[in-house]
mmCIF file of C-alpha atoms in Angstrom:
data_model
loop_
_atom_site.group_PDB
_atom_site.id
_atom_site.type_symbol
_atom_site.label_atom_id
_atom_site.label_comp_id
_atom_site.label_asym_id
_atom_site.label_seq_id
_atom_site.Cartn_x
_atom_site.Cartn_y
_atom_site.Cartn_z
ATOM 1 C CA UNK A 510 51.592 -17.859 18.168
ATOM 2 C CA UNK A 511 52.006 -17.592 14.697
ATOM 3 C CA UNK A 512 48.838 -19.621 13.887
ATOM 4 C CA UNK A 513 47.083 -17.153 16.095
ATOM 5 C CA UNK A 514 48.605 -14.393 14.221
ATOM 6 C CA UNK A 515 47.661 -15.840 10.822
ATOM 7 C CA UNK A 516 43.983 -16.474 11.932
ATOM 8 C CA UNK A 517 43.614 -12.631 13.426
ATOM 9 C CA UNK A 518 44.904 -11.608 9.843
ATOM 10 C CA UNK A 519 42.449 -13.939 7.871
ATOM 11 C CA UNK A 520 39.669 -12.256 10.377
ATOM 12 C CA UNK A 521 40.734 -8.970 9.535
ATOM 13 C CA UNK A 522 40.943 -9.058 5.985
ATOM 14 C CA UNK A 523 37.400 -10.932 6.102
ATOM 15 C CA UNK A 524 36.054 -7.846 8.299
ATOM 16 C CA UNK A 525 37.505 -5.567 5.422
ATOM 17 C CA UNK A 526 35.656 -7.382 2.810
ATOM 18 C CA UNK A 527 32.375 -7.175 4.820
ATOM 19 C CA UNK A 528 32.500 -3.957 5.256
ATOM 20 C CA UNK A 529 30.831 -2.969 2.145
ATOM 21 C CA UNK A 530 29.852 0.784 1.867
ATOM 22 C CA UNK A 531 25.879 1.417 1.506
ATOM 23 C CA UNK A 532 26.721 2.951 -1.973
ATOM 24 C CA UNK A 533 27.860 -0.106 -3.833
ATOM 25 C CA UNK A 534 24.820 -2.156 -3.692
ATOM 26 C CA UNK A 535 22.701 -0.107 -6.340
ATOM 27 C CA UNK A 536 23.233 1.864 -9.356
ATOM 28 C CA UNK A 537 23.348 5.741 -9.176
ATOM 29 C CA UNK A 538 21.707 5.930 -12.455
ATOM 30 C CA UNK A 539 19.673 3.407 -14.202
ATOM 31 C CA UNK A 540 17.494 2.724 -17.226
ATOM 32 C CA UNK A 541 15.245 0.273 -18.141
ATOM 33 C CA UNK A 542 12.286 -0.974 -20.420
ATOM 34 C CA UNK A 543 8.953 -2.926 -19.307
ATOM 35 C CA UNK A 544 6.055 -4.837 -20.860
ATOM 36 C CA UNK A 545 3.012 -5.135 -18.858
ATOM 37 C CA UNK A 546 -1.279 -5.427 -18.796
ATOM 38 C CA UNK A 547 -3.378 -2.446 -17.416
ATOM 39 C CA UNK A 548 -6.558 -2.758 -16.475
ATOM 40 C CA UNK A 549 -9.469 -0.493 -14.484
ATOM 41 C CA UNK A 550 -11.981 2.140 -14.828
ATOM 42 C CA UNK A 551 -12.382 5.126 -17.183
ATOM 43 C CA UNK A 552 -15.857 6.544 -15.412
ATOM 44 C CA UNK A 553 -18.551 4.156 -16.697
ATOM 45 C CA UNK A 554 -15.813 2.101 -19.240
ATOM 46 C CA UNK A 555 -13.813 -0.856 -18.318
ATOM 47 C CA UNK A 556 -10.528 0.040 -20.023
ATOM 48 C CA UNK A 557 -8.100 -3.147 -20.608
ATOM 49 C CA UNK A 558 -4.827 -3.637 -22.614
ATOM 50 C CA UNK A 559 -1.046 -3.934 -23.057
ATOM 51 C CA UNK A 560 1.463 -1.757 -21.472
ATOM 52 C CA UNK A 561 4.985 -1.056 -22.862
ATOM 53 C CA UNK A 562 7.018 1.553 -20.638
ATOM 54 C CA UNK A 563 10.327 3.160 -20.180
ATOM 55 C CA UNK A 564 12.272 4.263 -16.755
ATOM 56 C CA UNK A 565 15.171 6.132 -15.711
ATOM 57 C CA UNK A 566 16.046 6.346 -12.146
ATOM 58 C CA UNK A 567 18.360 8.053 -10.206
ATOM 59 C CA UNK A 568 19.610 7.249 -6.459
ATOM 60 C CA UNK A 569 19.498 10.311 -4.039
ATOM 61 C CA UNK A 570 20.366 8.330 -1.124
ATOM 62 C CA UNK A 571 21.339 4.751 -0.740
ATOM 63 C CA UNK A 572 17.835 3.469 -0.603
ATOM 64 C CA UNK A 573 15.624 6.189 -2.028
ATOM 65 C CA UNK A 574 15.624 6.499 -5.746
ATOM 66 C CA UNK A 575 13.782 9.166 -8.194
ATOM 67 C CA UNK A 576 12.246 7.565 -10.926
ATOM 68 C CA UNK A 577 10.874 8.976 -14.208
ATOM 69 C CA UNK A 578 8.812 6.976 -16.080
ATOM 70 C CA UNK A 579 6.435 7.111 -19.571
ATOM 71 C CA UNK A 580 4.180 4.328 -20.297
ATOM 72 C CA UNK A 581 2.133 3.627 -23.541
ATOM 73 C CA UNK A 582 -0.671 1.916 -23.166
ATOM 74 C CA UNK A 583 -3.139 0.269 -26.160
ATOM 75 C CA UNK A 584 -6.487 -1.469 -25.655
ATOM 76 C CA UNK A 585 -10.248 -1.398 -25.835
ATOM 77 C CA UNK A 586 -12.579 -0.093 -23.493
ATOM 78 C CA UNK A 587 -16.053 -1.475 -22.910
ATOM 79 C CA UNK A 588 -19.354 -1.039 -20.597
ATOM 80 C CA UNK A 589 -22.595 -3.011 -20.333
ATOM 81 C CA UNK A 590 -24.618 -0.811 -22.612
ATOM 82 C CA UNK A 591 -22.291 -0.529 -25.747
ATOM 83 C CA UNK A 592 -22.660 -2.293 -28.445
ATOM 84 C CA UNK A 593 -18.924 -3.001 -29.772
ATOM 85 C CA UNK A 594 -15.894 -2.025 -28.131
ATOM 86 C CA UNK A 595 -14.023 1.127 -27.996
ATOM 87 C CA UNK A 596 -10.069 1.574 -28.887
ATOM 88 C CA UNK A 597 -8.671 3.498 -26.262
ATOM 89 C CA UNK A 598 -4.774 4.514 -25.823
ATOM 90 C CA UNK A 599 -3.291 5.916 -22.783
ATOM 91 C CA UNK A 600 -0.065 8.362 -22.660
ATOM 92 C CA UNK A 601 1.588 8.310 -18.913
ATOM 93 C CA UNK A 602 4.350 10.222 -17.695
ATOM 94 C CA UNK A 603 5.183 9.639 -13.822
ATOM 95 C CA UNK A 604 7.327 10.687 -11.051
ATOM 96 C CA UNK A 605 7.970 8.904 -8.194
ATOM 97 C CA UNK A 606 9.930 7.711 -5.076
ATOM 98 C CA UNK A 607 11.273 4.274 -4.498
ATOM 99 C CA UNK A 608 12.111 2.928 -1.519
ATOM 100 C CA UNK A 609 13.542 -0.733 -0.858
ATOM 101 C CA UNK A 610 11.515 -2.226 2.243
ATOM 102 C CA UNK A 611 13.732 -5.195 2.184
ATOM 103 C CA UNK A 612 17.169 -6.004 0.249
ATOM 104 C CA UNK A 613 18.664 -9.314 0.438
ATOM 105 C CA UNK A 614 22.767 -10.173 -1.236
ATOM 106 C CA UNK A 615 25.960 -11.292 -0.038
ATOM 107 C CA UNK A 616 27.995 -9.051 -2.129
ATOM 108 C CA UNK A 617 26.605 -5.887 -4.759
ATOM 109 C CA UNK A 618 26.820 -7.209 -8.587
ATOM 110 C CA UNK A 619 26.125 -10.656 -7.056
ATOM 111 C CA UNK A 620 22.965 -12.573 -6.976
ATOM 112 C CA UNK A 621 20.363 -10.536 -4.900
ATOM 113 C CA UNK A 622 17.292 -8.843 -4.836
ATOM 114 C CA UNK A 623 14.998 -6.361 -3.001
ATOM 115 C CA UNK A 624 11.260 -5.734 -2.162
ATOM 116 C CA UNK A 625 10.161 -2.390 -2.783
ATOM 117 C CA UNK A 626 7.270 0.373 -2.639
ATOM 118 C CA UNK A 627 6.995 2.988 -4.755
ATOM 119 C CA UNK A 628 4.813 6.449 -4.861
ATOM 120 C CA UNK A 629 4.398 9.420 -6.844
ATOM 121 C CA UNK A 630 2.237 11.728 -9.129
ATOM 122 C CA UNK A 631 1.316 11.159 -12.683
ATOM 123 C CA UNK A 632 -0.107 12.898 -15.833
ATOM 124 C CA UNK A 633 -2.090 10.707 -18.490
ATOM 125 C CA UNK A 634 -3.356 11.496 -21.940
ATOM 126 C CA UNK A 635 -6.204 9.399 -22.681
ATOM 127 C CA UNK A 636 -7.453 9.135 -26.340
ATOM 128 C CA UNK A 637 -10.295 7.011 -27.479
ATOM 129 C CA UNK A 638 -12.771 6.759 -30.816
ATOM 130 C CA UNK A 639 -14.622 10.255 -30.800
ATOM 131 C CA UNK A 640 -13.071 11.739 -27.406
ATOM 132 C CA UNK A 641 -10.593 12.300 -25.378
ATOM 133 C CA UNK A 642 -9.049 13.666 -21.917
ATOM 134 C CA UNK A 643 -5.892 14.309 -19.863
ATOM 135 C CA UNK A 644 -5.895 14.094 -16.117
ATOM 136 C CA UNK A 645 -3.186 13.968 -12.831
ATOM 137 C CA UNK A 646 -3.168 10.795 -10.767
ATOM 138 C CA UNK A 647 -1.641 9.741 -7.888
ATOM 139 C CA UNK A 648 0.543 6.437 -8.130
ATOM 140 C CA UNK A 649 0.994 3.751 -5.585
ATOM 141 C CA UNK A 650 3.441 0.394 -6.187
ATOM 142 C CA UNK A 651 4.882 -2.349 -5.033
ATOM 143 C CA UNK A 652 7.291 -4.439 -6.418
ATOM 144 C CA UNK A 653 10.202 -7.286 -6.409
ATOM 145 C CA UNK A 654 13.592 -6.915 -7.850
ATOM 146 C CA UNK A 655 16.097 -9.937 -9.047
ATOM 147 C CA UNK A 656 19.821 -8.799 -9.302
ATOM 148 C CA UNK A 657 21.516 -10.514 -12.276
ATOM 149 C CA UNK A 658 25.096 -11.300 -11.594
ATOM 150 C CA UNK A 659 27.554 -8.846 -13.790
ATOM 151 C CA UNK A 660 31.017 -7.578 -12.621
ATOM 152 C CA UNK A 661 30.619 -4.211 -13.969
ATOM 153 C CA UNK A 662 26.790 -3.365 -14.645
ATOM 154 C CA UNK A 663 24.263 -3.515 -12.445
ATOM 155 C CA UNK A 664 21.631 -5.780 -14.077
ATOM 156 C CA UNK A 665 17.886 -6.102 -12.503
ATOM 157 C CA UNK A 666 14.716 -7.866 -13.270
ATOM 158 C CA UNK A 667 11.656 -6.424 -11.860
ATOM 159 C CA UNK A 668 8.258 -7.233 -11.054
ATOM 160 C CA UNK A 669 5.628 -4.257 -10.347
ATOM 161 C CA UNK A 670 2.307 -3.815 -9.408
ATOM 162 C CA UNK A 671 0.954 -0.383 -9.686
ATOM 163 C CA UNK A 672 -1.960 1.753 -8.893
ATOM 164 C CA UNK A 673 -3.172 4.918 -10.388
ATOM 165 C CA UNK A 674 -6.190 7.145 -8.929
ATOM 166 C CA UNK A 675 -7.575 9.612 -10.905
ATOM 167 C CA UNK A 676 -10.708 11.976 -10.687
ATOM 168 C CA UNK A 677 -13.302 10.194 -13.058
ATOM 169 C CA UNK A 678 -14.440 12.351 -15.843
ATOM 170 C CA UNK A 679 -18.177 13.338 -16.226
ATOM 171 C CA UNK A 680 -20.233 10.679 -18.032
ATOM 172 C CA UNK A 681 -22.458 13.167 -19.691
ATOM 173 C CA UNK A 682 -26.354 12.752 -19.766
ATOM 174 C CA UNK A 683 -26.247 9.821 -16.650
ATOM 175 C CA UNK A 684 -28.256 11.003 -13.409
ATOM 176 C CA UNK A 685 -26.391 11.591 -10.758
ATOM 177 C CA UNK A 686 -27.731 9.017 -7.660
ATOM 178 C CA UNK A 687 -26.937 6.317 -5.435
ATOM 179 C CA UNK A 688 -25.940 2.869 -5.989
ATOM 180 C CA UNK A 689 -25.804 1.458 -2.136
ATOM 181 C CA UNK A 690 -26.490 3.761 1.086
ATOM 182 C CA UNK A 691 -24.717 7.300 0.369
ATOM 183 C CA UNK A 692 -24.771 11.096 1.675
ATOM 184 C CA UNK A 693 -23.917 12.642 -1.970
ATOM 185 C CA UNK A 694 -25.140 11.244 -5.236
ATOM 186 C CA UNK A 695 -22.917 11.571 -8.076
ATOM 187 C CA UNK A 696 -22.415 10.611 -11.535
ATOM 188 C CA UNK A 697 -20.707 8.001 -11.413
ATOM 189 C CA UNK A 698 -17.738 6.885 -8.484
ATOM 190 C CA UNK A 699 -15.821 9.997 -8.116
ATOM 191 C CA UNK A 700 -12.327 8.528 -8.852
ATOM 192 C CA UNK A 701 -11.187 5.355 -11.431
ATOM 193 C CA UNK A 702 -8.628 3.270 -10.414
ATOM 194 C CA UNK A 703 -6.296 1.912 -12.847
ATOM 195 C CA UNK A 704 -4.042 -1.169 -12.214
ATOM 196 C CA UNK A 705 -0.753 -2.139 -13.906
ATOM 197 C CA UNK A 706 0.942 -5.573 -13.959
ATOM 198 C CA UNK A 707 4.436 -5.043 -15.214
ATOM 199 C CA UNK A 708 7.720 -6.906 -16.062
ATOM 200 C CA UNK A 709 10.780 -4.839 -16.663
ATOM 201 C CA UNK A 710 14.733 -5.150 -17.143
ATOM 202 C CA UNK A 711 17.275 -2.430 -15.918
ATOM 203 C CA UNK A 712 20.872 -1.902 -16.348
ATOM 204 C CA UNK A 713 22.727 0.768 -14.575
ATOM 205 C CA UNK A 714 25.987 1.809 -13.531
ATOM 206 C CA UNK B 212 -10.566 9.042 22.948
ATOM 207 C CA UNK B 213 -12.261 9.620 26.326
ATOM 208 C CA UNK B 214 -9.790 11.445 28.916
ATOM 209 C CA UNK B 215 -9.454 8.268 31.270
ATOM 210 C CA UNK B 216 -7.765 6.545 28.221
ATOM 211 C CA UNK B 217 -5.571 9.302 27.486
ATOM 212 C CA UNK B 218 -4.460 9.121 31.095
ATOM 213 C CA UNK B 219 -4.242 5.340 31.039
ATOM 214 C CA UNK B 220 -2.176 5.902 27.980
ATOM 215 C CA UNK B 221 0.206 8.463 29.263
ATOM 216 C CA UNK B 222 0.534 6.400 32.502
ATOM 217 C CA UNK B 223 1.852 3.408 30.810
ATOM 218 C CA UNK B 224 4.313 5.664 28.521
ATOM 219 C CA UNK B 225 5.834 7.181 31.596
ATOM 220 C CA UNK B 226 6.220 4.060 33.493
ATOM 221 C CA UNK B 227 7.241 1.526 30.373
ATOM 222 C CA UNK B 228 11.237 1.456 29.950
ATOM 223 C CA UNK B 229 12.228 3.805 26.879
ATOM 224 C CA UNK B 230 13.816 0.370 25.032
ATOM 225 C CA UNK B 231 13.454 0.888 21.275
ATOM 226 C CA UNK B 232 13.084 4.297 19.112
ATOM 227 C CA UNK B 233 12.142 2.991 15.808
ATOM 228 C CA UNK B 234 9.500 2.778 12.905
ATOM 229 C CA UNK B 235 7.823 -0.199 11.644
ATOM 230 C CA UNK B 236 5.680 -0.456 8.568
ATOM 231 C CA UNK B 237 3.750 -3.216 7.693
ATOM 232 C CA UNK B 238 1.414 -4.366 4.597
ATOM 233 C CA UNK B 239 -1.365 -6.924 5.485
ATOM 234 C CA UNK B 240 -4.497 -8.241 3.692
ATOM 235 C CA UNK B 241 -7.756 -9.526 4.813
ATOM 236 C CA UNK B 242 -11.637 -9.600 4.983
ATOM 237 C CA UNK B 243 -13.575 -6.807 6.084
ATOM 238 C CA UNK B 244 -17.478 -7.360 6.744
ATOM 239 C CA UNK B 245 -19.579 -3.946 7.691
ATOM 240 C CA UNK B 246 -22.439 -2.973 8.038
ATOM 241 C CA UNK B 247 -23.495 0.223 5.906
ATOM 242 C CA UNK B 248 -26.991 1.804 6.559
ATOM 243 C CA UNK B 249 -28.003 -1.296 8.747
ATOM 244 C CA UNK B 250 -27.367 -3.370 5.842
ATOM 245 C CA UNK B 251 -24.114 -6.234 5.844
ATOM 246 C CA UNK B 252 -21.602 -5.832 2.978
ATOM 247 C CA UNK B 253 -18.449 -7.707 3.131
ATOM 248 C CA UNK B 254 -15.130 -7.799 0.774
ATOM 249 C CA UNK B 255 -11.418 -8.140 0.853
ATOM 250 C CA UNK B 256 -8.902 -5.725 2.316
ATOM 251 C CA UNK B 257 -5.390 -4.637 1.895
ATOM 252 C CA UNK B 258 -3.416 -2.318 4.626
ATOM 253 C CA UNK B 259 -0.699 -0.420 4.799
ATOM 254 C CA UNK B 260 0.289 0.542 8.092
ATOM 255 C CA UNK B 261 2.970 2.376 9.833
ATOM 256 C CA UNK B 262 3.808 2.852 13.310
ATOM 257 C CA UNK B 263 6.065 4.840 15.508
ATOM 258 C CA UNK B 264 7.082 3.210 18.755
ATOM 259 C CA UNK B 265 7.366 5.615 21.779
ATOM 260 C CA UNK B 266 8.176 3.240 24.657
ATOM 261 C CA UNK B 267 8.720 -0.547 24.264
ATOM 262 C CA UNK B 268 5.427 -1.114 24.864
ATOM 263 C CA UNK B 269 3.478 1.986 23.667
ATOM 264 C CA UNK B 270 3.653 2.780 19.691
ATOM 265 C CA UNK B 271 1.572 5.327 17.795
ATOM 266 C CA UNK B 272 0.227 4.320 14.037
ATOM 267 C CA UNK B 273 -1.290 5.569 10.982
ATOM 268 C CA UNK B 274 -3.452 3.394 9.082
ATOM 269 C CA UNK B 275 -4.049 3.354 5.285
ATOM 270 C CA UNK B 276 -6.593 0.735 4.251
ATOM 271 C CA UNK B 277 -8.339 0.160 0.650
ATOM 272 C CA UNK B 278 -11.682 -2.317 0.689
ATOM 273 C CA UNK B 279 -14.281 -3.668 -0.996
ATOM 274 C CA UNK B 280 -17.932 -4.186 0.251
ATOM 275 C CA UNK B 281 -20.034 -6.223 -1.581
ATOM 276 C CA UNK B 282 -23.994 -7.207 -0.951
ATOM 277 C CA UNK B 283 -25.817 -8.923 -3.836
ATOM 278 C CA UNK B 284 -25.333 -6.654 -6.780
ATOM 279 C CA UNK B 285 -24.088 -3.533 -5.107
ATOM 280 C CA UNK B 286 -20.158 -3.650 -4.852
ATOM 281 C CA UNK B 287 -18.352 -0.379 -3.527
ATOM 282 C CA UNK B 288 -14.952 0.457 -2.569
ATOM 283 C CA UNK B 289 -13.606 1.870 0.699
ATOM 284 C CA UNK B 290 -10.693 4.079 1.802
ATOM 285 C CA UNK B 291 -9.939 4.287 5.336
ATOM 286 C CA UNK B 292 -7.559 6.607 7.048
ATOM 287 C CA UNK B 293 -7.073 5.695 10.611
ATOM 288 C CA UNK B 294 -4.907 7.023 13.521
ATOM 289 C CA UNK B 295 -4.249 5.312 16.998
ATOM 290 C CA UNK B 296 -2.253 4.032 19.491
ATOM 291 C CA UNK B 297 -0.906 0.393 19.795
ATOM 292 C CA UNK B 298 -0.450 -1.234 23.222
ATOM 293 C CA UNK B 299 1.899 -4.079 23.709
ATOM 294 C CA UNK B 300 -0.462 -6.215 26.541
ATOM 295 C CA UNK B 301 1.907 -9.440 26.591
ATOM 296 C CA UNK B 302 5.504 -10.189 25.305
ATOM 297 C CA UNK B 303 6.647 -13.901 24.960
ATOM 298 C CA UNK B 304 9.952 -14.647 25.899
ATOM 299 C CA UNK B 305 12.574 -14.089 23.066
ATOM 300 C CA UNK B 306 13.675 -16.895 21.523
ATOM 301 C CA UNK B 307 14.661 -16.923 17.680
ATOM 302 C CA UNK B 308 11.450 -14.628 17.130
ATOM 303 C CA UNK B 309 9.827 -12.105 19.633
ATOM 304 C CA UNK B 310 6.011 -12.787 20.134
ATOM 305 C CA UNK B 311 3.611 -10.398 21.652
ATOM 306 C CA UNK B 312 0.010 -9.531 21.877
ATOM 307 C CA UNK B 313 -1.285 -6.107 20.577
ATOM 308 C CA UNK B 314 -3.983 -3.927 21.464
ATOM 309 C CA UNK B 315 -4.995 -0.945 19.593
ATOM 310 C CA UNK B 316 -7.648 1.606 19.454
ATOM 311 C CA UNK B 317 -8.114 4.776 17.629
ATOM 312 C CA UNK B 318 -10.077 6.700 15.288
ATOM 313 C CA UNK B 319 -10.373 8.096 11.571
ATOM 314 C CA UNK B 320 -12.877 8.030 8.497
ATOM 315 C CA UNK B 321 -13.879 5.942 5.720
ATOM 316 C CA UNK B 322 -15.460 6.512 2.397
ATOM 317 C CA UNK B 323 -17.383 4.514 0.552
ATOM 318 C CA UNK B 324 -17.495 5.215 -3.527
ATOM 319 C CA UNK B 325 -20.248 3.303 -5.070
ATOM 320 C CA UNK B 326 -20.934 3.062 -8.629
ATOM 321 C CA UNK B 327 -22.727 6.250 -8.156
ATOM 322 C CA UNK B 328 -22.416 8.157 -4.674
ATOM 323 C CA UNK B 329 -20.254 8.015 -2.030
ATOM 324 C CA UNK B 330 -20.668 7.849 1.669
ATOM 325 C CA UNK B 331 -18.211 9.599 4.158
ATOM 326 C CA UNK B 332 -18.071 8.857 7.950
ATOM 327 C CA UNK B 333 -15.779 8.850 10.933
ATOM 328 C CA UNK B 334 -15.331 5.871 12.502
ATOM 329 C CA UNK B 335 -13.216 4.461 15.915
ATOM 330 C CA UNK B 336 -11.524 1.087 16.036
ATOM 331 C CA UNK B 337 -10.394 -1.619 18.780
ATOM 332 C CA UNK B 338 -8.273 -4.442 17.999
ATOM 333 C CA UNK B 339 -6.066 -7.121 19.040
ATOM 334 C CA UNK B 340 -2.970 -8.566 17.106
ATOM 335 C CA UNK B 341 -0.352 -11.221 17.415
ATOM 336 C CA UNK B 342 3.042 -10.055 16.316
ATOM 337 C CA UNK B 343 6.456 -11.919 16.101
ATOM 338 C CA UNK B 344 9.487 -10.144 14.784
ATOM 339 C CA UNK B 345 12.896 -11.703 14.264
ATOM 340 C CA UNK B 346 15.734 -9.161 14.658
ATOM 341 C CA UNK B 347 18.165 -8.490 11.602
ATOM 342 C CA UNK B 348 21.679 -8.297 12.375
ATOM 343 C CA UNK B 349 23.185 -5.158 10.551
ATOM 344 C CA UNK B 350 25.891 -6.042 7.940
ATOM 345 C CA UNK B 351 23.841 -9.475 7.117
ATOM 346 C CA UNK B 352 22.516 -11.273 4.213
ATOM 347 C CA UNK B 353 19.419 -8.868 4.336
ATOM 348 C CA UNK B 354 19.666 -4.988 4.338
ATOM 349 C CA UNK B 355 17.595 -1.986 4.648
ATOM 350 C CA UNK B 356 16.008 -3.652 7.674
ATOM 351 C CA UNK B 357 16.447 -3.966 11.130
ATOM 352 C CA UNK B 358 13.676 -6.553 11.983
ATOM 353 C CA UNK B 359 11.080 -8.333 9.891
ATOM 354 C CA UNK B 360 7.636 -10.358 11.203
ATOM 355 C CA UNK B 361 4.741 -11.391 10.574
ATOM 356 C CA UNK B 362 1.353 -10.215 12.069
ATOM 357 C CA UNK B 363 -2.648 -11.278 12.360
ATOM 358 C CA UNK B 364 -5.299 -9.586 13.994
ATOM 359 C CA UNK B 365 -9.120 -8.961 14.033
ATOM 360 C CA UNK B 366 -10.196 -5.687 14.730
ATOM 361 C CA UNK B 367 -13.963 -4.276 15.177
ATOM 362 C CA UNK B 368 -14.864 -0.592 14.200
ATOM 363 C CA UNK B 369 -18.557 1.660 15.044
ATOM 364 C CA UNK B 370 -19.251 4.130 12.591
ATOM 365 C CA UNK B 371 -22.501 6.328 12.521
ATOM 366 C CA UNK B 372 -25.176 4.568 10.450
ATOM 367 C CA UNK B 373 -26.555 6.157 7.311
ATOM 368 C CA UNK B 374 -29.949 8.769 7.693
ATOM 369 C CA UNK B 375 -31.132 7.682 4.269
ATOM 370 C CA UNK B 376 -29.785 4.362 3.212
ATOM 371 C CA UNK B 377 -33.375 3.334 2.088
ATOM 372 C CA UNK B 378 -34.249 6.410 0.182
ATOM 373 C CA UNK B 379 -31.148 6.666 -1.791
ATOM 374 C CA UNK B 380 -30.895 3.154 -2.877
ATOM 375 C CA UNK B 381 -34.273 3.335 -4.340
ATOM 376 C CA UNK B 382 -34.250 6.754 -6.128
ATOM 377 C CA UNK B 383 -32.040 8.353 -8.836
ATOM 378 C CA UNK B 384 -32.235 11.824 -7.957
ATOM 379 C CA UNK B 385 -31.861 11.360 -4.304
ATOM 380 C CA UNK B 386 -34.433 13.762 -2.816
ATOM 381 C CA UNK B 387 -33.845 13.215 0.792
ATOM 382 C CA UNK B 388 -36.864 12.310 2.764
ATOM 383 C CA UNK B 389 -37.166 12.734 6.998
ATOM 384 C CA UNK B 390 -34.082 11.204 8.443
ATOM 385 C CA UNK B 391 -34.802 7.798 10.481
ATOM 386 C CA UNK B 392 -32.781 7.108 13.915
ATOM 387 C CA UNK B 393 -29.339 6.957 12.407
ATOM 388 C CA UNK B 394 -28.353 4.387 14.992
ATOM 389 C CA UNK B 395 -24.788 2.729 14.645
ATOM 390 C CA UNK B 396 -23.372 0.387 12.054
ATOM 391 C CA UNK B 397 -20.655 -2.137 13.196
ATOM 392 C CA UNK B 398 -17.824 -3.508 11.298
ATOM 393 C CA UNK B 399 -15.021 -6.299 11.831
ATOM 394 C CA UNK B 400 -12.013 -6.954 9.874
ATOM 395 C CA UNK B 401 -9.357 -9.925 10.146
ATOM 396 C CA UNK B 402 -6.155 -9.671 8.631
ATOM 397 C CA UNK B 403 -2.269 -11.137 8.169
ATOM 398 C CA UNK B 404 0.474 -9.386 6.880
ATOM 399 C CA UNK B 405 4.216 -8.844 7.096
ATOM 400 C CA UNK B 406 6.363 -6.226 9.394
ATOM 401 C CA UNK B 407 9.131 -4.442 8.087
ATOM 402 C CA UNK B 408 11.212 -3.244 11.058
ATOM 403 C CA UNK B 409 13.408 0.253 10.122
#
């Protein structure tokens, strides 16, 4: 009988330990910095270069976060006709929601991780030798988080991939036409797509 | 979708037992082959799909796809938005995973953006896919997930042909001339990916 009581107590203690509140798994507020590589289109140009970014994230529900981010990209742009590459710099601020598709880990703040998806809007300012533009963009991304164990602070390493869709600028005197079967001739593809690969470190409470 | 198809779907929905009531999301990668203006183009495809289970066998799906279409030196980006219904034709005996064979039918639009010029057209599709899902117990090692699975499938689609394909490819200003018989363009995609049940 005593043994049965001890087993029952142990089981109930174990069950109490397992009941981790949903809110305990992720930090309420976190901040991070990252480095990455950005490539894509700017009308007929093909910019590419490194990026540095900063991000602040607020948890609004156990599995829903709002991210505010700033991204600085510096690189060069080229096309088939240009003799030399153009220097190009892009500043991007974005606001996005992030949702973990799948999370894993036995306890909060122990080794674990998640796969996530993000969606949001961004504003980017592009400057190159002799010109510049500002435009809005749609931002979609996916990534993975690795949670590094720590007793007091949430520490995360994220590897992510983002795509930005923005209206392409008018490339000037280029004639409108169709490079494939089409019903609407244009001077260039109507939208530019940029790709950003990024690794970032985050801490939060 | 025809009235007969809608009646058939309604009958299936009415007779099926209302077992589950959940959302599933999936991403998949695959190959895209399609005729555009009567000429074959091919490329890769990325798909994001969300479906809502109405009954144990019937669900509504919304699909977004990004694909490429390449032929010789011509390459375009394809964006598709599709909506349809998925019908579970066969469900295997539940073991560690639950295998199922799904038929899907629906319609939507696709926009193809070349380096210059765009083409937007409606399209309809019919497909079949295999899914197998593993139920995730709540409170375990995996969180934010009720099931996790794998899927692969094939899908055929049909879209109106392009009236001015030849003219548009040869000119720079695209003055439209006599419209030939448009016909139909057929397409085919094959894909595989992961399913996240919520």
